[in-house]
Short mmCIF file of C-alpha atoms and ligand atoms in Angstrom, two decimals:
data_model
loop_
_atom_site.label_atom_id
_atom_site.label_comp_id
_atom_site.label_asym_id
_atom_site.label_seq_id
_atom_site.Cartn_x
_atom_site.Cartn_y
_atom_site.Cartn_z
CA UNK F 1 93.81 62.44 105.75
CA UNK F 2 94.66 58.92 104.60
CA UNK F 3 98.08 57.20 104.47
CA UNK F 4 97.18 53.89 102.79
CA UNK F 5 99.04 54.41 99.53
CA UNK F 6 102.83 54.04 99.35
CA UNK F 7 105.44 55.49 96.99
CA UNK F 8 108.81 53.93 96.22
CA UNK F 9 112.07 55.80 95.78
CA UNK F 10 115.31 54.20 94.67
CA UNK F 11 118.39 56.00 95.96
CA UNK F 12 121.91 54.61 95.55
CA UNK F 13 120.37 51.27 94.58
CA UNK F 14 118.37 51.14 97.80
CA UNK F 15 114.58 51.10 97.70
CA UNK F 16 112.75 53.27 100.17
CA UNK F 17 109.02 53.01 100.84
CA UNK F 18 107.39 56.34 101.56
CA UNK F 19 103.89 57.15 102.85
CA UNK F 20 101.52 58.94 100.49
CA UNK F 21 99.39 61.49 102.30
CA UNK F 22 95.99 62.18 100.71
CA UNK F 23 94.13 65.36 101.65
CA UNK F 24 90.35 65.69 102.00
CA UNK F 25 90.08 66.99 98.40
CA UNK F 26 92.23 64.19 96.99
CA UNK F 27 95.54 66.12 96.79
CA UNK F 28 98.49 63.77 97.19
CA UNK F 29 101.90 64.22 98.78
CA UNK F 30 104.85 61.91 99.25
CA UNK F 31 105.95 62.10 102.88
CA UNK F 32 109.74 62.46 102.77
CA UNK F 33 110.24 63.30 106.45
CA UNK F 34 112.53 60.27 106.94
CA UNK F 35 114.45 60.72 103.68
CA UNK F 36 117.58 62.33 105.10
CA UNK F 37 117.87 60.18 108.16
CA UNK F 38 117.51 57.01 106.07
CA UNK F 39 119.45 57.94 102.91
CA UNK F 40 121.50 61.10 103.58
CA UNK F 41 119.67 62.83 100.71
CA UNK F 42 117.49 65.93 100.85
CA UNK F 43 115.10 67.28 98.20
CA UNK F 44 115.83 70.46 96.27
CA UNK F 45 112.84 72.59 95.30
CA UNK F 46 113.70 76.21 94.66
CA UNK F 47 110.71 78.46 95.40
CA UNK F 48 108.97 75.50 97.11
CA UNK F 49 106.67 74.90 94.12
CA UNK F 50 106.42 71.19 94.99
CA UNK F 51 106.90 71.30 98.71
CA UNK F 52 104.16 71.06 101.31
CA UNK F 53 105.32 72.70 104.54
CA UNK F 54 102.36 71.53 106.63
CA UNK F 55 98.88 70.07 106.51
CA UNK F 56 96.14 72.64 107.03
CA UNK F 57 92.37 72.70 107.28
CA UNK F 58 91.85 76.40 106.68
CA UNK F 59 91.78 77.12 102.94
CA UNK F 60 91.44 74.98 99.85
CA UNK F 61 92.68 76.15 96.45
CA UNK F 62 92.49 74.29 93.18
CA UNK F 63 94.59 76.45 90.89
CA UNK F 64 93.86 74.41 87.76
CA UNK F 65 90.10 74.85 88.13
CA UNK F 66 90.12 78.29 89.77
CA UNK F 67 88.53 77.19 93.07
CA UNK F 68 88.98 78.95 96.41
CA UNK F 69 87.20 77.95 99.64
CA UNK F 70 87.66 79.10 103.22
CA UNK F 71 86.86 76.35 105.75
CA UNK F 72 84.86 74.61 103.01
CA UNK F 73 82.78 77.65 101.96
CA UNK F 74 83.03 78.89 98.36
CA UNK F 75 84.59 82.34 98.07
CA UNK F 76 81.73 83.36 95.75
CA UNK F 77 79.13 82.56 98.47
CA UNK F 78 81.09 84.31 101.20
CA UNK F 79 81.46 87.43 99.06
CA UNK F 80 77.77 87.47 98.24
CA UNK F 81 76.34 86.78 101.69
CA UNK F 82 78.96 87.47 104.37
CA UNK F 83 80.78 90.41 105.87
CA UNK F 84 84.50 90.68 106.55
CA UNK F 85 84.01 90.30 110.33
CA UNK F 86 81.94 87.15 109.78
CA UNK F 87 84.74 85.73 107.60
CA UNK F 88 87.30 86.62 110.29
CA UNK F 89 85.23 84.58 112.75
CA UNK F 90 84.98 81.71 110.26
CA UNK F 91 88.73 81.57 109.66
CA UNK F 92 89.60 81.80 113.34
CA UNK F 93 86.95 79.45 114.74
CA UNK F 94 86.22 77.11 111.81
CA UNK F 95 82.48 77.84 111.77
CA UNK F 96 80.16 80.62 110.67
CA UNK F 97 78.90 82.55 113.70
CA UNK F 98 75.30 82.63 114.88
CA UNK F 99 73.78 86.11 115.07
CA UNK F 100 74.65 86.31 118.76
CA UNK F 101 78.21 85.10 118.23
CA UNK F 102 78.69 87.61 115.41
CA UNK F 103 77.48 90.46 117.62
CA UNK F 104 79.74 89.42 120.48
CA UNK F 105 82.70 89.22 118.10
CA UNK F 106 81.93 92.65 116.57
CA UNK F 107 81.69 94.08 120.08
CA UNK F 108 85.06 92.59 120.95
CA UNK F 109 86.59 94.16 117.82
CA UNK F 110 85.14 97.56 118.71
CA UNK F 111 86.33 97.33 122.31
CA UNK F 112 89.89 96.82 121.07
CA UNK F 113 89.93 99.29 118.21
CA UNK F 114 91.81 102.08 119.95
CA UNK F 115 95.61 102.32 119.98
CA UNK F 116 97.39 102.99 123.24
CA UNK F 117 97.87 106.78 123.33
CA UNK F 118 101.64 106.34 123.74
CA UNK F 119 101.71 104.47 120.44
CA UNK F 120 100.27 107.52 118.76
CA UNK F 121 103.46 109.43 119.62
CA UNK F 122 105.58 106.88 117.76
CA UNK F 123 104.13 108.19 114.51
CA UNK F 124 105.96 111.47 115.04
CA UNK F 125 109.32 109.75 114.67
CA UNK F 126 108.69 108.63 111.09
CA UNK F 127 109.55 110.91 108.20
CA UNK F 128 106.37 112.56 106.94
CA UNK F 129 106.47 110.63 103.65
CA UNK F 130 107.29 107.20 105.16
CA UNK F 131 105.53 104.39 103.29
CA UNK F 132 102.47 103.28 105.30
CA UNK F 133 103.52 99.61 104.93
CA UNK F 134 106.71 100.49 106.73
CA UNK F 135 104.76 102.20 109.51
CA UNK F 136 102.31 99.30 109.69
CA UNK F 137 104.99 96.62 110.13
CA UNK F 138 106.81 98.69 112.75
CA UNK F 139 103.65 99.50 114.70
CA UNK F 140 102.40 95.90 114.75
CA UNK F 141 105.77 94.79 116.06
CA UNK F 142 105.74 97.63 118.62
CA UNK F 143 102.27 96.55 119.83
CA UNK F 144 103.77 93.56 121.61
CA UNK F 145 105.59 95.89 123.99
CA UNK F 146 102.29 97.54 124.99
CA UNK F 147 100.72 94.31 126.24
CA UNK F 148 101.72 91.91 128.97
CA UNK F 149 101.92 88.17 128.52
CA UNK F 150 103.16 87.88 124.96
CA UNK F 151 104.94 84.60 125.69
CA UNK F 152 103.76 81.68 123.61
CA UNK F 153 101.55 79.96 126.19
CA UNK F 154 99.76 83.14 127.24
CA UNK F 155 99.18 84.14 123.63
CA UNK F 156 97.90 80.70 122.73
CA UNK F 157 95.52 80.68 125.71
CA UNK F 158 94.32 84.22 124.98
CA UNK F 159 94.23 83.96 121.22
CA UNK F 160 90.69 85.43 120.95
CA UNK F 161 91.78 88.58 122.70
CA UNK F 162 95.04 88.89 120.74
CA UNK F 163 93.23 88.21 117.46
CA UNK F 164 90.63 90.89 118.21
CA UNK F 165 93.37 93.35 119.06
CA UNK F 166 95.31 92.66 115.88
CA UNK F 167 92.34 92.62 113.50
CA UNK F 168 90.89 95.79 114.94
CA UNK F 169 94.02 97.77 115.66
CA UNK F 170 95.74 97.14 112.34
CA UNK F 171 92.96 99.14 110.70
CA UNK F 172 93.31 101.99 113.22
CA UNK F 173 97.10 101.90 112.77
CA UNK F 174 96.73 102.17 108.99
CA UNK F 175 94.33 105.13 109.22
CA UNK F 176 96.62 106.99 111.64
CA UNK F 177 99.54 106.40 109.23
CA UNK F 178 97.51 107.89 106.39
CA UNK F 179 96.39 110.92 108.40
CA UNK F 180 99.97 111.52 109.53
CA UNK F 181 101.09 111.25 105.90
CA UNK F 182 98.64 113.92 104.71
CA UNK F 183 99.02 116.10 107.81
CA UNK F 184 95.40 115.85 109.00
CA UNK F 185 94.26 115.16 112.58
CA UNK F 186 93.69 111.50 113.33
CA UNK F 187 90.12 110.25 113.63
CA UNK F 188 89.33 107.87 116.49
CA UNK F 189 87.27 104.70 115.98
CA UNK F 190 83.65 104.73 117.10
CA UNK F 191 81.96 101.96 119.03
CA UNK F 192 78.61 102.18 117.20
CA UNK F 193 80.09 101.75 113.73
CA UNK F 194 80.82 98.46 112.01
CA UNK F 195 84.32 97.44 110.88
CA UNK F 196 84.31 98.80 107.33
CA UNK F 197 82.22 101.88 108.16
CA UNK F 198 84.67 102.77 110.91
CA UNK F 199 87.55 102.16 108.55
CA UNK F 200 86.26 104.46 105.81
CA UNK F 201 85.35 107.20 108.29
CA UNK F 202 88.74 107.05 110.07
CA UNK F 203 90.41 107.30 106.68
CA UNK F 204 88.41 110.04 105.02
CA UNK F 205 86.61 112.16 107.62
CA UNK F 206 88.16 115.57 108.06
CA UNK F 207 87.07 118.44 110.33
CA UNK F 208 86.57 120.63 107.25
CA UNK F 209 85.01 118.31 104.72
CA UNK F 210 83.38 115.67 106.92
CA UNK F 211 82.69 112.36 105.15
CA UNK F 212 79.52 110.81 103.85
CA UNK F 213 79.47 107.01 104.00
CA UNK F 214 78.21 105.28 100.86
CA UNK F 215 76.63 101.87 101.31
CA UNK F 216 78.09 100.53 98.03
CA UNK F 217 81.59 101.62 99.10
CA UNK F 218 81.21 99.93 102.50
CA UNK F 219 80.08 96.73 100.78
CA UNK F 220 82.87 96.86 98.16
CA UNK F 221 85.48 97.28 100.90
CA UNK F 222 84.04 94.38 102.88
CA UNK F 223 84.15 92.11 99.81
CA UNK F 224 87.71 93.12 98.95
CA UNK F 225 88.84 92.34 102.49
CA UNK F 226 87.05 88.96 102.34
CA UNK F 227 88.86 88.16 99.08
CA UNK F 228 92.22 88.85 100.70
CA UNK F 229 91.48 87.11 104.01
CA UNK F 230 93.45 83.94 103.34
CA UNK F 231 95.29 82.14 100.58
CA UNK F 232 96.96 79.17 102.31
CA UNK F 233 100.78 78.92 102.21
CA UNK F 234 101.64 82.08 100.23
CA UNK F 235 104.87 84.00 100.86
CA UNK F 236 103.63 86.17 103.75
CA UNK F 237 101.64 83.41 105.48
CA UNK F 238 104.60 81.07 105.22
CA UNK F 239 106.70 83.86 106.73
CA UNK F 240 104.28 84.20 109.65
CA UNK F 241 104.41 80.44 110.17
CA UNK F 242 108.20 80.29 109.89
CA UNK F 243 108.81 83.14 112.33
CA UNK F 244 106.09 81.78 114.63
CA UNK F 245 107.65 78.31 114.51
CA UNK F 246 110.58 79.77 116.47
CA UNK F 247 107.97 80.71 119.10
CA UNK F 248 108.40 84.41 118.41
CA UNK F 249 105.29 86.23 119.63
CA UNK F 250 102.35 86.66 117.30
CA UNK F 251 102.81 90.43 116.85
CA UNK F 252 106.43 89.89 115.75
CA UNK F 253 105.39 87.04 113.44
CA UNK F 254 102.66 89.13 111.81
CA UNK F 255 105.04 92.07 111.46
CA UNK F 256 107.39 89.78 109.49
CA UNK F 257 104.43 88.73 107.33
CA UNK F 258 103.69 92.39 106.60
CA UNK F 259 107.27 92.86 105.38
CA UNK F 260 106.94 89.85 103.07
CA UNK F 261 103.63 91.10 101.74
CA UNK F 262 105.15 94.47 100.86
CA UNK F 263 107.23 92.94 98.04
CA UNK F 264 106.08 93.82 94.48
CA UNK F 265 105.90 90.14 93.51
CA UNK F 266 103.39 89.57 96.30
CA UNK F 267 101.03 92.15 97.85
CA UNK F 268 102.88 95.09 96.35
CA UNK F 269 101.59 94.12 92.90
CA UNK F 270 98.32 96.07 93.24
CA UNK F 271 100.34 99.29 93.48
CA UNK F 272 102.48 98.17 90.55
CA UNK F 273 99.33 97.57 88.45
CA UNK F 274 98.08 101.13 88.95
CA UNK F 275 101.52 102.52 88.15
CA UNK F 276 101.57 100.41 84.99
CA UNK F 277 98.06 101.43 83.89
CA UNK F 278 98.89 105.10 84.48
CA UNK F 279 102.11 104.71 82.49
CA UNK F 280 100.24 103.11 79.59
CA UNK F 281 97.78 106.02 79.69
CA UNK F 282 100.57 108.63 79.78
CA UNK F 283 102.23 106.98 76.79
CA UNK F 284 99.10 107.20 74.65
CA UNK F 285 97.25 104.01 75.66
CA UNK F 286 99.19 101.60 73.45
CA UNK F 287 98.69 98.32 75.35
CA UNK F 288 100.51 96.26 72.69
CA UNK F 289 103.77 98.07 73.39
CA UNK F 290 103.59 96.89 77.00
CA UNK F 291 102.47 93.38 76.07
CA UNK F 292 105.44 93.07 73.72
CA UNK F 293 107.79 94.38 76.37
CA UNK F 294 106.47 91.74 78.83
CA UNK F 295 107.08 89.03 76.23
CA UNK F 296 110.60 90.21 75.44
CA UNK F 297 113.01 87.95 77.35
CA UNK F 298 115.77 90.58 77.18
CA UNK F 299 113.59 92.90 79.31
CA UNK F 300 112.80 92.29 82.98
CA UNK F 301 109.40 93.95 82.59
CA UNK F 302 106.34 91.85 83.49
CA UNK F 303 102.69 92.73 83.20
CA UNK F 304 101.74 93.42 86.80
CA UNK F 305 98.54 91.73 87.89
CA UNK F 306 98.99 88.73 85.59
CA UNK F 307 100.18 85.27 86.51
CA UNK F 308 100.09 83.35 89.74
CA UNK F 309 102.12 80.54 91.25
CA UNK F 310 99.00 78.49 92.00
CA UNK F 311 96.24 79.66 89.63
CA UNK F 312 96.71 78.30 86.15
CA UNK F 313 93.19 79.45 85.36
CA UNK F 314 91.28 82.69 85.96
CA UNK F 315 91.85 83.69 89.59
CA UNK F 316 88.34 83.41 91.14
CA UNK F 317 89.07 86.50 93.23
CA UNK F 318 89.87 88.56 90.13
CA UNK F 319 86.51 87.53 88.63
CA UNK F 320 84.63 88.89 91.66
CA UNK F 321 86.69 92.09 91.83
CA UNK F 322 86.23 92.73 88.11
CA UNK F 323 82.43 92.73 88.62
CA UNK F 324 82.65 95.13 91.58
CA UNK F 325 85.09 97.28 89.67
CA UNK F 326 82.91 97.74 86.59
CA UNK F 327 79.87 98.45 88.82
CA UNK F 328 81.57 100.99 91.11
CA UNK F 329 83.39 102.71 88.27
CA UNK F 330 80.21 103.01 86.17
CA UNK F 331 79.44 106.30 87.89
CA UNK F 332 83.04 107.48 88.22
CA UNK F 333 83.90 109.20 84.96
CA UNK F 334 87.34 110.19 86.25
CA UNK F 335 88.48 106.57 86.53
CA UNK F 336 86.95 105.31 83.27
CA UNK F 337 90.08 105.73 81.10
CA UNK F 338 92.19 103.47 83.38
CA UNK F 339 89.40 100.87 83.56
CA UNK F 340 89.18 100.96 79.79
CA UNK F 341 92.95 100.31 79.50
CA UNK F 342 92.67 97.45 82.02
CA UNK F 343 89.80 95.82 80.12
CA UNK F 344 91.61 96.15 76.78
CA UNK F 345 94.80 94.78 78.28
CA UNK F 346 93.03 91.76 79.72
CA UNK F 347 91.22 91.06 76.46
CA UNK F 348 94.45 91.19 74.45
CA UNK F 349 96.40 89.07 76.96
CA UNK F 350 93.76 86.36 77.02
CA UNK F 351 94.15 86.03 73.22
CA UNK F 352 97.93 86.14 73.15
CA UNK F 353 99.80 82.84 72.70
CA UNK F 354 102.62 83.82 75.07
CA UNK F 355 100.20 84.31 77.98
CA UNK F 356 97.79 81.52 76.97
CA UNK F 357 100.53 78.90 76.72
CA UNK F 358 101.93 79.91 80.13
CA UNK F 359 98.45 80.03 81.68
CA UNK F 360 98.85 83.64 82.77
CA UNK F 361 95.51 85.17 83.78
CA UNK F 362 94.60 88.32 85.71
CA UNK F 363 95.22 87.81 89.43
CA UNK F 364 93.60 89.36 92.51
CA UNK F 365 95.69 92.50 92.15
CA UNK F 366 94.71 93.39 88.63
CA UNK F 367 91.38 95.13 89.34
CA UNK F 368 91.63 95.75 93.09
CA UNK F 369 93.64 98.98 92.76
CA UNK F 370 91.00 100.51 90.51
CA UNK F 371 88.32 99.84 93.13
CA UNK F 372 90.46 101.21 95.94
CA UNK F 373 91.09 104.36 93.91
CA UNK F 374 87.36 104.82 93.33
CA UNK F 375 86.83 104.46 97.09
CA UNK F 376 89.36 107.26 97.65
CA UNK F 377 92.42 105.29 98.80
CA UNK F 378 95.78 106.60 97.59
CA UNK F 379 98.09 104.14 95.82
CA UNK F 380 100.50 103.75 98.73
CA UNK F 381 97.64 102.39 100.89
CA UNK F 382 96.78 99.49 98.55
CA UNK F 383 99.18 96.97 100.05
CA UNK F 384 98.14 98.14 103.50
CA UNK F 385 94.56 97.17 102.59
CA UNK F 386 95.82 93.76 101.54
CA UNK F 387 97.53 93.37 104.93
CA UNK F 388 94.36 94.37 106.81
CA UNK F 389 92.38 91.79 104.82
CA UNK F 390 95.02 89.07 105.32
CA UNK F 391 95.20 89.51 109.10
CA UNK F 392 92.60 86.82 110.03
CA UNK F 393 94.31 84.33 107.70
CA UNK F 394 97.73 84.97 109.24
CA UNK F 395 96.32 84.53 112.75
CA UNK F 396 94.38 81.39 111.80
CA UNK F 397 97.59 79.83 110.42
CA UNK F 398 99.63 80.78 113.47
CA UNK F 399 96.91 79.32 115.70
CA UNK F 400 96.78 76.12 113.67
CA UNK F 401 100.56 75.72 113.79
CA UNK F 402 100.94 76.47 117.47
CA UNK F 403 98.25 73.91 118.34
CA UNK F 404 99.71 71.23 116.06
CA UNK F 405 101.54 68.69 118.24
CA UNK F 406 103.72 67.75 115.24
CA UNK F 407 104.84 71.31 114.48
CA UNK F 408 108.61 71.88 114.60
CA UNK F 409 110.78 74.93 114.07
CA UNK F 410 110.95 75.67 110.32
CA UNK F 411 114.45 75.03 109.11
CA UNK F 412 115.00 74.19 105.42
CA UNK F 413 118.24 72.56 104.27
CA UNK F 414 120.47 73.54 101.36
CA UNK F 415 122.97 72.07 98.93
CA UNK F 416 126.23 73.92 99.46
CA UNK F 417 127.88 74.98 96.18
CA UNK F 418 130.65 77.24 97.49
CA UNK F 419 134.42 76.63 97.54
CA UNK F 420 135.73 73.65 99.47
CA UNK F 421 137.96 74.01 102.53
CA UNK F 422 140.80 76.52 102.00
CA UNK F 423 143.92 77.26 104.00
CA UNK F 424 143.69 80.57 105.92
CA UNK F 425 146.00 83.25 104.45
CA UNK F 426 147.48 85.86 106.87
CA UNK F 427 146.78 89.45 105.72
CA UNK F 428 150.45 90.20 104.88
CA UNK F 429 150.52 87.31 102.38
CA UNK F 430 147.28 88.22 100.52
CA UNK F 431 147.58 89.64 97.01
N1 LIG E 1 104.27 88.99 82.55
C1 LIG E 1 105.03 88.35 81.62
N2 LIG E 1 105.50 87.11 81.74
C2 LIG E 1 105.20 86.45 82.86
C3 LIG E 1 104.42 87.01 83.87
C4 LIG E 1 103.93 88.34 83.69
N3 LIG E 1 103.19 88.94 84.61
N4 LIG E 1 104.28 86.15 84.88
C5 LIG E 1 104.96 85.05 84.53
N5 LIG E 1 105.51 85.23 83.31
C6 LIG E 1 106.29 84.23 82.52
C7 LIG E 1 107.68 84.07 83.06
O1 LIG E 1 108.58 84.95 82.42
C8 LIG E 1 107.95 82.62 82.76
O2 LIG E 1 108.23 82.53 81.37
P1 LIG E 1 109.25 81.39 80.83
O3 LIG E 1 108.59 80.08 81.13
O4 LIG E 1 109.40 81.70 79.39
O5 LIG E 1 110.54 81.58 81.60
C9 LIG E 1 106.61 81.94 82.99
O6 LIG E 1 105.63 82.98 82.73
C10 LIG E 1 106.41 81.38 84.37
O7 LIG E 1 106.67 82.42 85.30
P2 LIG E 1 107.35 82.20 86.72
O8 LIG E 1 108.04 83.45 87.12
O9 LIG E 1 108.15 80.93 86.69
O10 LIG E 1 106.09 81.96 87.62
P3 LIG E 1 106.08 82.02 89.18
O11 LIG E 1 105.03 81.10 89.62
O12 LIG E 1 107.45 81.85 89.76
O13 LIG E 1 105.67 83.54 89.49
C11 LIG E 1 104.36 85.48 89.78
C12 LIG E 1 104.38 83.95 89.76
C13 LIG E 1 105.46 86.02 90.72
C14 LIG E 1 103.03 85.94 90.35
C15 LIG E 1 104.57 86.00 88.33
O14 LIG E 1 103.53 85.54 87.50
C16 LIG E 1 104.68 87.51 88.27
O15 LIG E 1 105.77 88.06 88.44
N6 LIG E 1 103.54 88.25 88.03
C17 LIG E 1 103.55 89.67 88.02
C18 LIG E 1 103.52 90.20 89.46
C19 LIG E 1 102.17 89.98 90.12
O16 LIG E 1 101.12 90.27 89.53
N7 LIG E 1 102.20 89.50 91.39
C20 LIG E 1 100.98 89.29 92.17
C21 LIG E 1 100.73 87.83 92.38
S1 LIG E 1 99.25 87.57 93.28
C22 LIG E 1 99.70 87.79 94.88
O17 LIG E 1 100.76 87.60 95.33
C23 LIG E 1 98.65 88.29 95.78
#
């Protein structure tokens, strides 16, 4: 990070020299940290599109060119050669593990995969049809009361243990929520199985039907989780950082991140895509009707799974998922009609001026729901899968922030636009 360049700002006729921060990939930022103290001004940037909240060495995105790298490694290479647990290690420790380190880490995850039995009883207090994202956020928050030493210093010093607990238990928590939802007995994790194998078996094994693991499904799940593992300062990660900046414990911070992720403009979009594709199918498959509706400014409808705050090019994650999707769905006749609608929709959108001029491309959520469906996941579990994938990224950001000597509590400013001071009116005199 270099600070040689300077920027000049003239405010009220006064010239202020500001540092220019240059990142390792040449991104530039004007450091305005002294702006208010020296001029009385703040910056206004609704939605934070131009605001850097921190420096970070975890993930690099170039939205214009469609590049995504975790700790310097291309997402394409990680998806081809790595597993989700290896990527968790990479994000948390900033290096790819050796064989021995990977085995030790996998063992640690398996050792911490079980939920405290008392936590299991909490599931009984949710309505049967509670959304699993709701259960997930509540359970992750509740976890902090099942462990000692959740104060900041203890958590920071025991981050490996806390990370293993969170990464492993969130998956168990999600599977229990699903089993509770469908009224089947829960399935406990098994020590000898790997992360994604355990996950699929805990989800789909039943005492009557059993469950046969398919290697291609295990691999597809691992790749999808890798693709969701981090995405720098998105809404949920910024939430985790913001809550964590108040020194709330990591479980509480992650629980807040889960709530942010649930929103349909963020992680909830994969569910919205499947609803949209099904609706198009029910209404006869006319994609143009939906495209026109999305373009109509008098309607609030948007094409779910298109557009991204950062990517103004094809989302590299969507490219990888599209390949998996077409491969997995090749043999799944039942899902072909929805895939066909998705492919036609993408083709038409990529030729349409409205979308082309606004640089709206398919995002990570566009094809992921189709893959999850082919794997057997119900729609209401899609965002839960996103949360499970995002867990190592959230923890890596919390860890980075907590160890940053310059980190301060997150506290944006505002420009007040309400009424000016008024005289208090006693209730008897109010009209
Ligand atoms: N369909 C139709 N029009 C769209 C869409 C869409 N999916 N996305 C953006 N636009 C239009 C907007 O109406 C706006 O048009 P205008 O310039 O005429 O006013 C323009 O494109 C820019 O859109 P913004 O809302 O300013 O873009 P922003 O960066 O704030 O929002 C977002 C990004 C939320 C992802 C948006 O594209 C969207 O709502 N997409 C659909 C939901 C979705 O797929 N979310 C998942 C995102 S990926 C993730 O979070 C994991």
